[in-house]
Short mmCIF file of C-alpha atoms in Angstrom, two decimals:
data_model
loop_
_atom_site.label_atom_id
_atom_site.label_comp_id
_atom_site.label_asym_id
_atom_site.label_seq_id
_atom_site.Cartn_x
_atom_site.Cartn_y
_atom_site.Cartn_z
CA UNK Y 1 57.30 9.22 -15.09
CA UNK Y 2 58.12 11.04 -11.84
CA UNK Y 3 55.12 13.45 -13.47
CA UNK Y 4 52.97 10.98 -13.62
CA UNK Y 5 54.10 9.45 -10.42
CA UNK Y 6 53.23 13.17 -8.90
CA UNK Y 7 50.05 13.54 -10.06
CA UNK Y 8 48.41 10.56 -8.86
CA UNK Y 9 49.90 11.16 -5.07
CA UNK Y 10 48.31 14.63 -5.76
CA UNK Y 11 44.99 12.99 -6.83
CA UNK Y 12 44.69 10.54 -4.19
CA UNK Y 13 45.95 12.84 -1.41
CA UNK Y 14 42.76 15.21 -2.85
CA UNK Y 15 40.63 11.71 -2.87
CA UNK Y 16 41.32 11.16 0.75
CA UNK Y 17 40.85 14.75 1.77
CA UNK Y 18 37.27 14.88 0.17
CA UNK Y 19 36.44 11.43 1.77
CA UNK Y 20 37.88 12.30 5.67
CA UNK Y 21 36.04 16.05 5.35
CA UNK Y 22 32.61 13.54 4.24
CA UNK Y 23 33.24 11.33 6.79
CA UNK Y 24 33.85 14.12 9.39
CA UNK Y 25 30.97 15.77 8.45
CA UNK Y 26 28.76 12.24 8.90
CA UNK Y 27 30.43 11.35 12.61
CA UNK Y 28 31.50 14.81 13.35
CA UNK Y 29 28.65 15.65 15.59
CA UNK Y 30 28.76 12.31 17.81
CA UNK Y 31 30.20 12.60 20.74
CA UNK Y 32 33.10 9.82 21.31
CA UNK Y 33 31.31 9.42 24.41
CA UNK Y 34 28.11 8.68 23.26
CA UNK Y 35 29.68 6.44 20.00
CA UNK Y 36 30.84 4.10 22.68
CA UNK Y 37 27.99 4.43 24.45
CA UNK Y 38 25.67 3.45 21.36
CA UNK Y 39 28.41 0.47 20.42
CA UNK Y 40 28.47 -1.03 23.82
CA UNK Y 41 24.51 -1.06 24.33
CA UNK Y 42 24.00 -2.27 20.50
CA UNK Y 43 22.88 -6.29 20.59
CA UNK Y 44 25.71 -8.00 19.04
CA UNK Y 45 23.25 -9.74 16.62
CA UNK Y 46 22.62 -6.77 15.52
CA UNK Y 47 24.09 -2.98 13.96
CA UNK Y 48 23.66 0.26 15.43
CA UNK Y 49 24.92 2.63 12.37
CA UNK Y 50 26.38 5.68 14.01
CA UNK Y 51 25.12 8.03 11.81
CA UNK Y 52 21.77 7.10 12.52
CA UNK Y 53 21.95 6.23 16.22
CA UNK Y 54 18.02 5.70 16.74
CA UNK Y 55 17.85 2.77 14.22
CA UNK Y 56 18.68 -1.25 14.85
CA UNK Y 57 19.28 -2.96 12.07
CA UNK Y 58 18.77 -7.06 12.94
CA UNK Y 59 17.80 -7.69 9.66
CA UNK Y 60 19.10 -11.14 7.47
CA UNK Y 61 20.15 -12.53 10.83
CA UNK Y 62 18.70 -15.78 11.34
CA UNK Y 63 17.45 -14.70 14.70
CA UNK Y 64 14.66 -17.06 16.63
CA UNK Y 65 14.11 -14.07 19.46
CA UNK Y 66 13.77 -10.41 19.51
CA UNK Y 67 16.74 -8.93 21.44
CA UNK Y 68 16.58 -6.90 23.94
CA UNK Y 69 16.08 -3.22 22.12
CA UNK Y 70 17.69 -0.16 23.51
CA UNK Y 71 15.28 3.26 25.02
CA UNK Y 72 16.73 5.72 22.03
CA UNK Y 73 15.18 2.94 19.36
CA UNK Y 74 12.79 4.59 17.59
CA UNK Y 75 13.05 2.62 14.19
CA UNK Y 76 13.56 -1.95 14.27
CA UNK Y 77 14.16 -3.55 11.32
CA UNK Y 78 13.80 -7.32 12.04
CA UNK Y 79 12.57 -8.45 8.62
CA UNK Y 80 13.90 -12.29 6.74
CA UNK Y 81 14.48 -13.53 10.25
CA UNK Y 82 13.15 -16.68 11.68
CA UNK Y 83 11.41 -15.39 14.65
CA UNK Y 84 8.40 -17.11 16.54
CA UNK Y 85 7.21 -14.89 19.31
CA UNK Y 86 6.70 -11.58 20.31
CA UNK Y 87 7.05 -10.90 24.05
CA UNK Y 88 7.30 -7.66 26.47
CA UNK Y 89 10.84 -8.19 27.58
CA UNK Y 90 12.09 -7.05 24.92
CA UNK Y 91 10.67 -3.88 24.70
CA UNK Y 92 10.42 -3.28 28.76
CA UNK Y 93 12.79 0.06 27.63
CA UNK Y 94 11.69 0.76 23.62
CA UNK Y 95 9.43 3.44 24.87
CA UNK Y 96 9.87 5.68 21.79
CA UNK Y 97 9.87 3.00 18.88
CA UNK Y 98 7.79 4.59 15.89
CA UNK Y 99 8.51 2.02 13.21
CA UNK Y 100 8.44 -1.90 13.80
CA UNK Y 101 9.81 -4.36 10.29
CA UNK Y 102 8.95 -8.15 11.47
CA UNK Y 103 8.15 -9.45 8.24
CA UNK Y 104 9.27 -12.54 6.66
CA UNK Y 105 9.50 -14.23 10.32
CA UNK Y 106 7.38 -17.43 11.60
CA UNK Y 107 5.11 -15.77 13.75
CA UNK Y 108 1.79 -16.93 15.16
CA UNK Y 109 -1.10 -15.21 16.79
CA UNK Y 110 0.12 -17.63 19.96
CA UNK Y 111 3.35 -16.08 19.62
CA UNK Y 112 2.18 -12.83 20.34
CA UNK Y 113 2.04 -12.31 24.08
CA UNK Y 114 -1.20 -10.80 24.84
CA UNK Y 115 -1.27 -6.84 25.22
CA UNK Y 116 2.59 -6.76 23.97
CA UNK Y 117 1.80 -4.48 20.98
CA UNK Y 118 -0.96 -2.17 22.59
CA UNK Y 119 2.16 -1.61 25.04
CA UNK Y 120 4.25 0.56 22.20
CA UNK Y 121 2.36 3.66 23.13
CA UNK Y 122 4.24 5.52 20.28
CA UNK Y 123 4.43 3.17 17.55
CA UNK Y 124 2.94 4.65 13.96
CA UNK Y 125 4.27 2.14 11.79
CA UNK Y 126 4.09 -2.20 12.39
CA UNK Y 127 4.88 -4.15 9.63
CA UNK Y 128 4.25 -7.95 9.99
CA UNK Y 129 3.47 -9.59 6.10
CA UNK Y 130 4.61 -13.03 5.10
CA UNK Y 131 3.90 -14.29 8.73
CA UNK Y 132 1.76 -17.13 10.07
CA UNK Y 133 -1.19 -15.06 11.73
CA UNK Y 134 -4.61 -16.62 11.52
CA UNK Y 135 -5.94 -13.43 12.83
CA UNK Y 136 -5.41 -10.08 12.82
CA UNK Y 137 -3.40 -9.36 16.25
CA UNK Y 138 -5.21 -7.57 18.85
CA UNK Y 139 -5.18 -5.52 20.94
CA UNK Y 140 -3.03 -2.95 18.41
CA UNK Y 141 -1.02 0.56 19.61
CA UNK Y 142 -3.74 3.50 19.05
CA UNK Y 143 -1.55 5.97 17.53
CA UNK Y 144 -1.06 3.29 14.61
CA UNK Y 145 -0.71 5.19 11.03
CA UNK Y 146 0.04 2.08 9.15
CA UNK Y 147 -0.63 -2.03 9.63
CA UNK Y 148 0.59 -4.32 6.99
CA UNK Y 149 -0.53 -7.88 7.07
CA UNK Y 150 -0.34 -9.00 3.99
CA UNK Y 151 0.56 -12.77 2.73
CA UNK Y 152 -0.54 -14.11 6.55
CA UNK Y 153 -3.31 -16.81 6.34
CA UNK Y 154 -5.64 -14.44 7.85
CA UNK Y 155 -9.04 -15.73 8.33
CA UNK Y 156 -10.53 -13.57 10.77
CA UNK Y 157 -10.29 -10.37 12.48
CA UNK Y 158 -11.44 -9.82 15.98
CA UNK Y 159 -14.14 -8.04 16.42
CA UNK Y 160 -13.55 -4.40 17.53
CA UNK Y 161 -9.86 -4.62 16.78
CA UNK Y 162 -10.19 -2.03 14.97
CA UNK Y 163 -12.51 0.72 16.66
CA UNK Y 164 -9.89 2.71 18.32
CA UNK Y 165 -7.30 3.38 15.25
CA UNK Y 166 -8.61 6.97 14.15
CA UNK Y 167 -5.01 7.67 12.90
CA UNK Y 168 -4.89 4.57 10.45
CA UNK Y 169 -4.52 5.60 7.01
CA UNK Y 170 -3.51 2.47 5.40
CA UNK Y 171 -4.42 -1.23 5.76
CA UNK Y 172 -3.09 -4.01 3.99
CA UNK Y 173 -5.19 -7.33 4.22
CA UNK Y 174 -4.15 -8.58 0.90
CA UNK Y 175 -2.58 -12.11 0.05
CA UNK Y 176 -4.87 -13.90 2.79
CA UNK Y 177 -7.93 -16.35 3.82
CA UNK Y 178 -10.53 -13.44 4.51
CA UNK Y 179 -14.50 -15.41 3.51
CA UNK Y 180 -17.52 -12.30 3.20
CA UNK Y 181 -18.28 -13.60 6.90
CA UNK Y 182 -15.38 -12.15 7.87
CA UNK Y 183 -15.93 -8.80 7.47
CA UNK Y 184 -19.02 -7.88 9.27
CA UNK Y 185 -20.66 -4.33 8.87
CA UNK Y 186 -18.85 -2.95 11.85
CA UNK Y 187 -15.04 -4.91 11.33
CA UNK Y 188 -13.95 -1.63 10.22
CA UNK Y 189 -15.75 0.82 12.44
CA UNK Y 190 -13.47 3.49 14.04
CA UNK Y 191 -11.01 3.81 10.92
CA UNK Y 192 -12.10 7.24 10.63
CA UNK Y 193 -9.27 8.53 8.89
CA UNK Y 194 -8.36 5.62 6.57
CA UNK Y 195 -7.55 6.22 2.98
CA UNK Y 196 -5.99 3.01 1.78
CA UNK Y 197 -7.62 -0.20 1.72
CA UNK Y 198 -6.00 -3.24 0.47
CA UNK Y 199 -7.94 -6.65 0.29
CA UNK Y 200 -6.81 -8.04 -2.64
CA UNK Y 201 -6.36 -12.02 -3.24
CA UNK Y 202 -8.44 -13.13 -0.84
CA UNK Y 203 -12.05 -15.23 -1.00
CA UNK Y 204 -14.23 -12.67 -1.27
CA UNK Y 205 -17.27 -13.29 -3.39
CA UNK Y 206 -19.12 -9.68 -2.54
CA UNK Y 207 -18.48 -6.08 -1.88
CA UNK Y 208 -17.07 -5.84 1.81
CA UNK Y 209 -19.46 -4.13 3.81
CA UNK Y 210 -18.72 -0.66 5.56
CA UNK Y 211 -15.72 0.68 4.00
CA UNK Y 212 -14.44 3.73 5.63
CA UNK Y 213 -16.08 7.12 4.49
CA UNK Y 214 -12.71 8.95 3.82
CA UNK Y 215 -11.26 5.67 1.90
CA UNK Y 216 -9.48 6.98 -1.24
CA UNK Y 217 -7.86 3.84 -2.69
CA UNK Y 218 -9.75 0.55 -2.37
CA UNK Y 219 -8.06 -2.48 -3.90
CA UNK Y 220 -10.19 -5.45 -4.02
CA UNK Y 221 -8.19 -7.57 -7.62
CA UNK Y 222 -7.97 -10.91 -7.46
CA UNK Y 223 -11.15 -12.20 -5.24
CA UNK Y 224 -14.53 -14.14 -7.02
CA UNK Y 225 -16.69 -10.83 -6.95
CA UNK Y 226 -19.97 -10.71 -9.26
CA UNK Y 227 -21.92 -7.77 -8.27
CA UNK Y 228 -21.75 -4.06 -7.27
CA UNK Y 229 -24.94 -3.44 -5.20
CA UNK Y 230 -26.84 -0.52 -6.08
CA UNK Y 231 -25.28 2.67 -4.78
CA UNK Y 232 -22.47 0.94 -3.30
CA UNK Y 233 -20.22 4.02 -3.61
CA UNK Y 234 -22.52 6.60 -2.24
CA UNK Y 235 -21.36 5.47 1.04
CA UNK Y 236 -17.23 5.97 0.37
CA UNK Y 237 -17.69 9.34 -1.43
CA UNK Y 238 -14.21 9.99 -1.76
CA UNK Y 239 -12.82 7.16 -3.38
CA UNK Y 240 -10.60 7.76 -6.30
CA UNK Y 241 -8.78 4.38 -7.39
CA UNK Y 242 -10.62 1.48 -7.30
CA UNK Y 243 -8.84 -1.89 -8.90
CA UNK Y 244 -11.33 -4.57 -9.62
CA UNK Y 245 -9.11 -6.93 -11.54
CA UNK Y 246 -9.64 -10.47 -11.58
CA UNK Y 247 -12.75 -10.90 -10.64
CA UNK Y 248 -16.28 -12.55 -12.03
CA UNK Y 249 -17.90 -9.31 -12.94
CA UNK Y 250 -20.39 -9.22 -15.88
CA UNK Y 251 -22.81 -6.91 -17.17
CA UNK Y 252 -25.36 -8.16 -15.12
CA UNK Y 253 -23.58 -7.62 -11.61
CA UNK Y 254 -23.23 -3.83 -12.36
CA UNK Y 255 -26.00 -0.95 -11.89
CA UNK Y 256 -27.02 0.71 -14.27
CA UNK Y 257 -24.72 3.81 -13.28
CA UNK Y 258 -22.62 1.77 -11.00
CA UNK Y 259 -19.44 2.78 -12.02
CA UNK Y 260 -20.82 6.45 -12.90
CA UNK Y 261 -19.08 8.14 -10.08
CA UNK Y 262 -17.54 11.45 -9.72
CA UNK Y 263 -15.03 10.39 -7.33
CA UNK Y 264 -13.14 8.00 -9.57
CA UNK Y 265 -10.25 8.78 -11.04
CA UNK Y 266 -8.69 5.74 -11.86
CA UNK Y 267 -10.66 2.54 -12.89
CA UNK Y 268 -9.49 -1.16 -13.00
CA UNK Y 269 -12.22 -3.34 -14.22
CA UNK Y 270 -9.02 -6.22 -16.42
CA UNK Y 271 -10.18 -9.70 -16.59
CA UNK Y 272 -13.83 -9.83 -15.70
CA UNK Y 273 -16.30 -10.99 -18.13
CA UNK Y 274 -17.61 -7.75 -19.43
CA UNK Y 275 -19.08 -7.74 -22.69
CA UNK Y 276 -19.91 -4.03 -23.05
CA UNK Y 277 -18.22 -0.59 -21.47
CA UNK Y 278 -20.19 0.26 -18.37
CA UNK Y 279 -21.25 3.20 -18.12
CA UNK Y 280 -18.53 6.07 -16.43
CA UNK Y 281 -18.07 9.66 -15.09
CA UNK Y 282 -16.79 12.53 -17.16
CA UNK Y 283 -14.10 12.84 -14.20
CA UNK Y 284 -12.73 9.31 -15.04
CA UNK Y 285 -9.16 9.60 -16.67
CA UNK Y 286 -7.68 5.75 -16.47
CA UNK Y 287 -10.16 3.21 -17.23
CA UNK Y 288 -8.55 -0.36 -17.92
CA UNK Y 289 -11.38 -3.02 -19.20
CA UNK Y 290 -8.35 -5.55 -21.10
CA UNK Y 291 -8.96 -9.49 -21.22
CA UNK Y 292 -13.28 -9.25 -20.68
CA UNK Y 293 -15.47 -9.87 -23.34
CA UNK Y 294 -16.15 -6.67 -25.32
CA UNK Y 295 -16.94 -6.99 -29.19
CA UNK Y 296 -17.45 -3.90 -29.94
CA UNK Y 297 -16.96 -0.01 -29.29
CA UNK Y 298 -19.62 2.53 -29.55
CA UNK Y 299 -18.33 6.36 -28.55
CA UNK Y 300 -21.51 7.55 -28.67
CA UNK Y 301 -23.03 4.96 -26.27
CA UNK Y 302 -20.06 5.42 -23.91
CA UNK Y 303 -19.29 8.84 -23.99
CA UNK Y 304 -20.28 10.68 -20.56
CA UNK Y 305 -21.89 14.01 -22.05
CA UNK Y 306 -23.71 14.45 -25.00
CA UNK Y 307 -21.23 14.36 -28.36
CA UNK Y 308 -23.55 17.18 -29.38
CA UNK Y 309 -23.42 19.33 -26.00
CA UNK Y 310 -19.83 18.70 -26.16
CA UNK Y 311 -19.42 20.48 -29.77
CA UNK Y 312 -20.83 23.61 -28.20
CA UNK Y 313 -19.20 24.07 -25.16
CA UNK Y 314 -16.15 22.88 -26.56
CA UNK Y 315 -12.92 22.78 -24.13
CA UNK Y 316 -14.91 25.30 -21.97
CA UNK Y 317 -17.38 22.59 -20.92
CA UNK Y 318 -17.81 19.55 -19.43
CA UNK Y 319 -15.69 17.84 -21.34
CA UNK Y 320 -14.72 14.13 -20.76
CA UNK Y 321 -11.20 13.62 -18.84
CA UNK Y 322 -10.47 10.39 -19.99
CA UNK Y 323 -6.92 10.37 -20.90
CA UNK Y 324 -5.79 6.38 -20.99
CA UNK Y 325 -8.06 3.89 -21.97
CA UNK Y 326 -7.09 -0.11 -21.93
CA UNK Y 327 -9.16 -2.42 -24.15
CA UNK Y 328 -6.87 -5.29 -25.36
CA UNK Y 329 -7.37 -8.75 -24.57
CA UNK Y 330 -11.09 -8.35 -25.83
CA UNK Y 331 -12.85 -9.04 -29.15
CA UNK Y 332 -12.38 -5.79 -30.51
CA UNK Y 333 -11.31 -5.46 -33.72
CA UNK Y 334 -8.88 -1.91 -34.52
CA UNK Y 335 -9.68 0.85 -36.15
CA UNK Y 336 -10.28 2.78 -33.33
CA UNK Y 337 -14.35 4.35 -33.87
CA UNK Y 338 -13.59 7.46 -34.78
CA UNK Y 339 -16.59 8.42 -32.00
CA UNK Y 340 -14.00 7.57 -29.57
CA UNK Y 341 -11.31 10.34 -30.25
CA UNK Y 342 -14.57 12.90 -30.68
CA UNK Y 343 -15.77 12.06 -27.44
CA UNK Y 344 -12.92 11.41 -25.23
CA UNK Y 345 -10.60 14.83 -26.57
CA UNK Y 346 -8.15 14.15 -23.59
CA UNK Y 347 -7.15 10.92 -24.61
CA UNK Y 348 -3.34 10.35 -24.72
CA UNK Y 349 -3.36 6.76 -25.05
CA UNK Y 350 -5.51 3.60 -26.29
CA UNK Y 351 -4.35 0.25 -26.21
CA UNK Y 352 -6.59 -2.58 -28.20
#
């Protein structure tokens, strides 16, 4: 018993040991001075961790006003409050804030005093989805790398809000009110270096005009689109994953070699009303066409290079890349065509 007894003082003494070296280790470069320091200038709404003394956490806190933020703030978190304006005084010393979380809050465009944001010379992140903005805010902080706005009821976006953001790389529209008129052919001029695009489940009933030339990932699901103008994609030449889901695309809407670029990698075409395979790139390797229209599957119709051409070059050539290919949902009746599996060598998965 006294063994026992022993052994667990031993253990926990060991327990304790390994906890107070971990917990040294975390506060053991803070100066007590400084601690206080960072305790006594901390909002009392809010928490200034200690370990991480250039973060405020006012998150969850039912809060109607931004408190006043301390100058070593470089990272807010103000998200699932119930917040209704943005003003300066707030900020009058958050000169080196980088990274701003206000979503899930009740603002409004009128909320927003005007030039407040453009202010936060050093912001690269501002996060303001599930709001109540009409419009995209303007005027924005230059050196922005990333705006989310999704889930806003977003209607329009100033014109020019946009034309001094070189550093964007990602903007996230989806989940709002944006018509076709509200992207005009120069709404996204000056996003030189954007490479996300996000306008999913909104009105749109065309292609948006004038997507950014570096865009990699466009995401346009869930809108009322029926046709791809011709050559559509010469104009974003880099753009690798393109979702099209939920849409009203049928053959009709798509050129003849719409689809058949060598840019895209990953292809989301799910519940249109396709009745055939459109024509694709040997570089595609996802292509998702479940819940359209398609009867049938012809491999040598579909296939990018000639079956034939392909026998003689064999895995030296040009062979297609298509690894995962999604046809269920559709009229297709299994077996797969054995033209498929000749074509498409790559293939690691077919669902239908």
């Amino acid at each position: 018993m006294i063994l026992k007894v022993c052994t667990s003082l031993l253990l926990l003494f060991l327990a304790n040991s390994v906890w107070t070296r971990t917990v040294r280790q975390v506060y053991g470069d803070l100066d007590p001075d400084h601690w206080s320091h960072y305790t006594s200038e901390c909002p009392q709404e809010c928490f200034c961790p200690p370990s991480f003394p250039n973060a405020l956490y006012c998150d969850n806190k039912q809060l109607k006003e931004i408190p006043a933020i301390p100058a070593r703030i470089w990272y807010l978190y103000l998200q699932n409050n119930l917040i209704e304006t943005v003003s300066e005084k707030p900020f009058v010393n958050a000169t080196h804030l980088r990274w701003i979380n206000l979503n899930r809050n009740k603002i409004t465009n009128n909320g927003i005093e005007s030039g407040v944001l453009s202010k936060l010379k050093r912001l690269l992140y501002l996060f303001l989805e599930d709001n109540e903005l009409e419009e995209v805010p303007a005027p924005l902080p230059v050196g922005l790398e990333q705006l989310r706005l999704a889930r806003n009821k977003i209607s329009r976006i100033p014109e020019g809000v946009f034309s001094n953001l070189e550093n964007l790389t990602m903007l996230d529209l989806h989940q709002n009110s944006l018509l076709d008129s509200a992207l005009q052919s120069d709404t996204f001029q000056g996003l030189n270096n954007l490479m996300q695009l996000n306008i999913a489940k909104n009105s749109l009933k065309k292609m948006p005009l004038s997507i950014p030339a570096n865009t990699l990932q466009l995401f346009l699901d869930n809108n009322s689109i029926e046709v791809i103008p011709e050559n559509y994609f010469s104009t974003i030449p880099k753009v690798t994953f393109l979702r099209l889901n939920y849409n009203k695309l049928s053959d009709d809407g798509i050129p003849p070699n719409g689809f058949n670029v060598s840019s895209i990698l990953d292809l989301q075409l799910s519940h249109n009303q396709l009745t055939k395979i459109p024509p694709i790139n040997a570089h595609l390797e996802h292509l998702h066409l479940d819940h359209n229209k398609i009867k049938s599957v012809n491999g040598t119709q579909i296939c990018p290079v000639s079956i034939a051409l392909e026998e003689d070059y064999g895995y030296y050539g040009n062979i297609p890349r298509l690894r995962y290919l999604r046809l269920d949902g559709n009229e297709i009746q299994p077996p797969i065509p054995l033209d498929i599996m000749i074509c498409f060598r790559l293939l690691q998965a077919v669902v239908i």
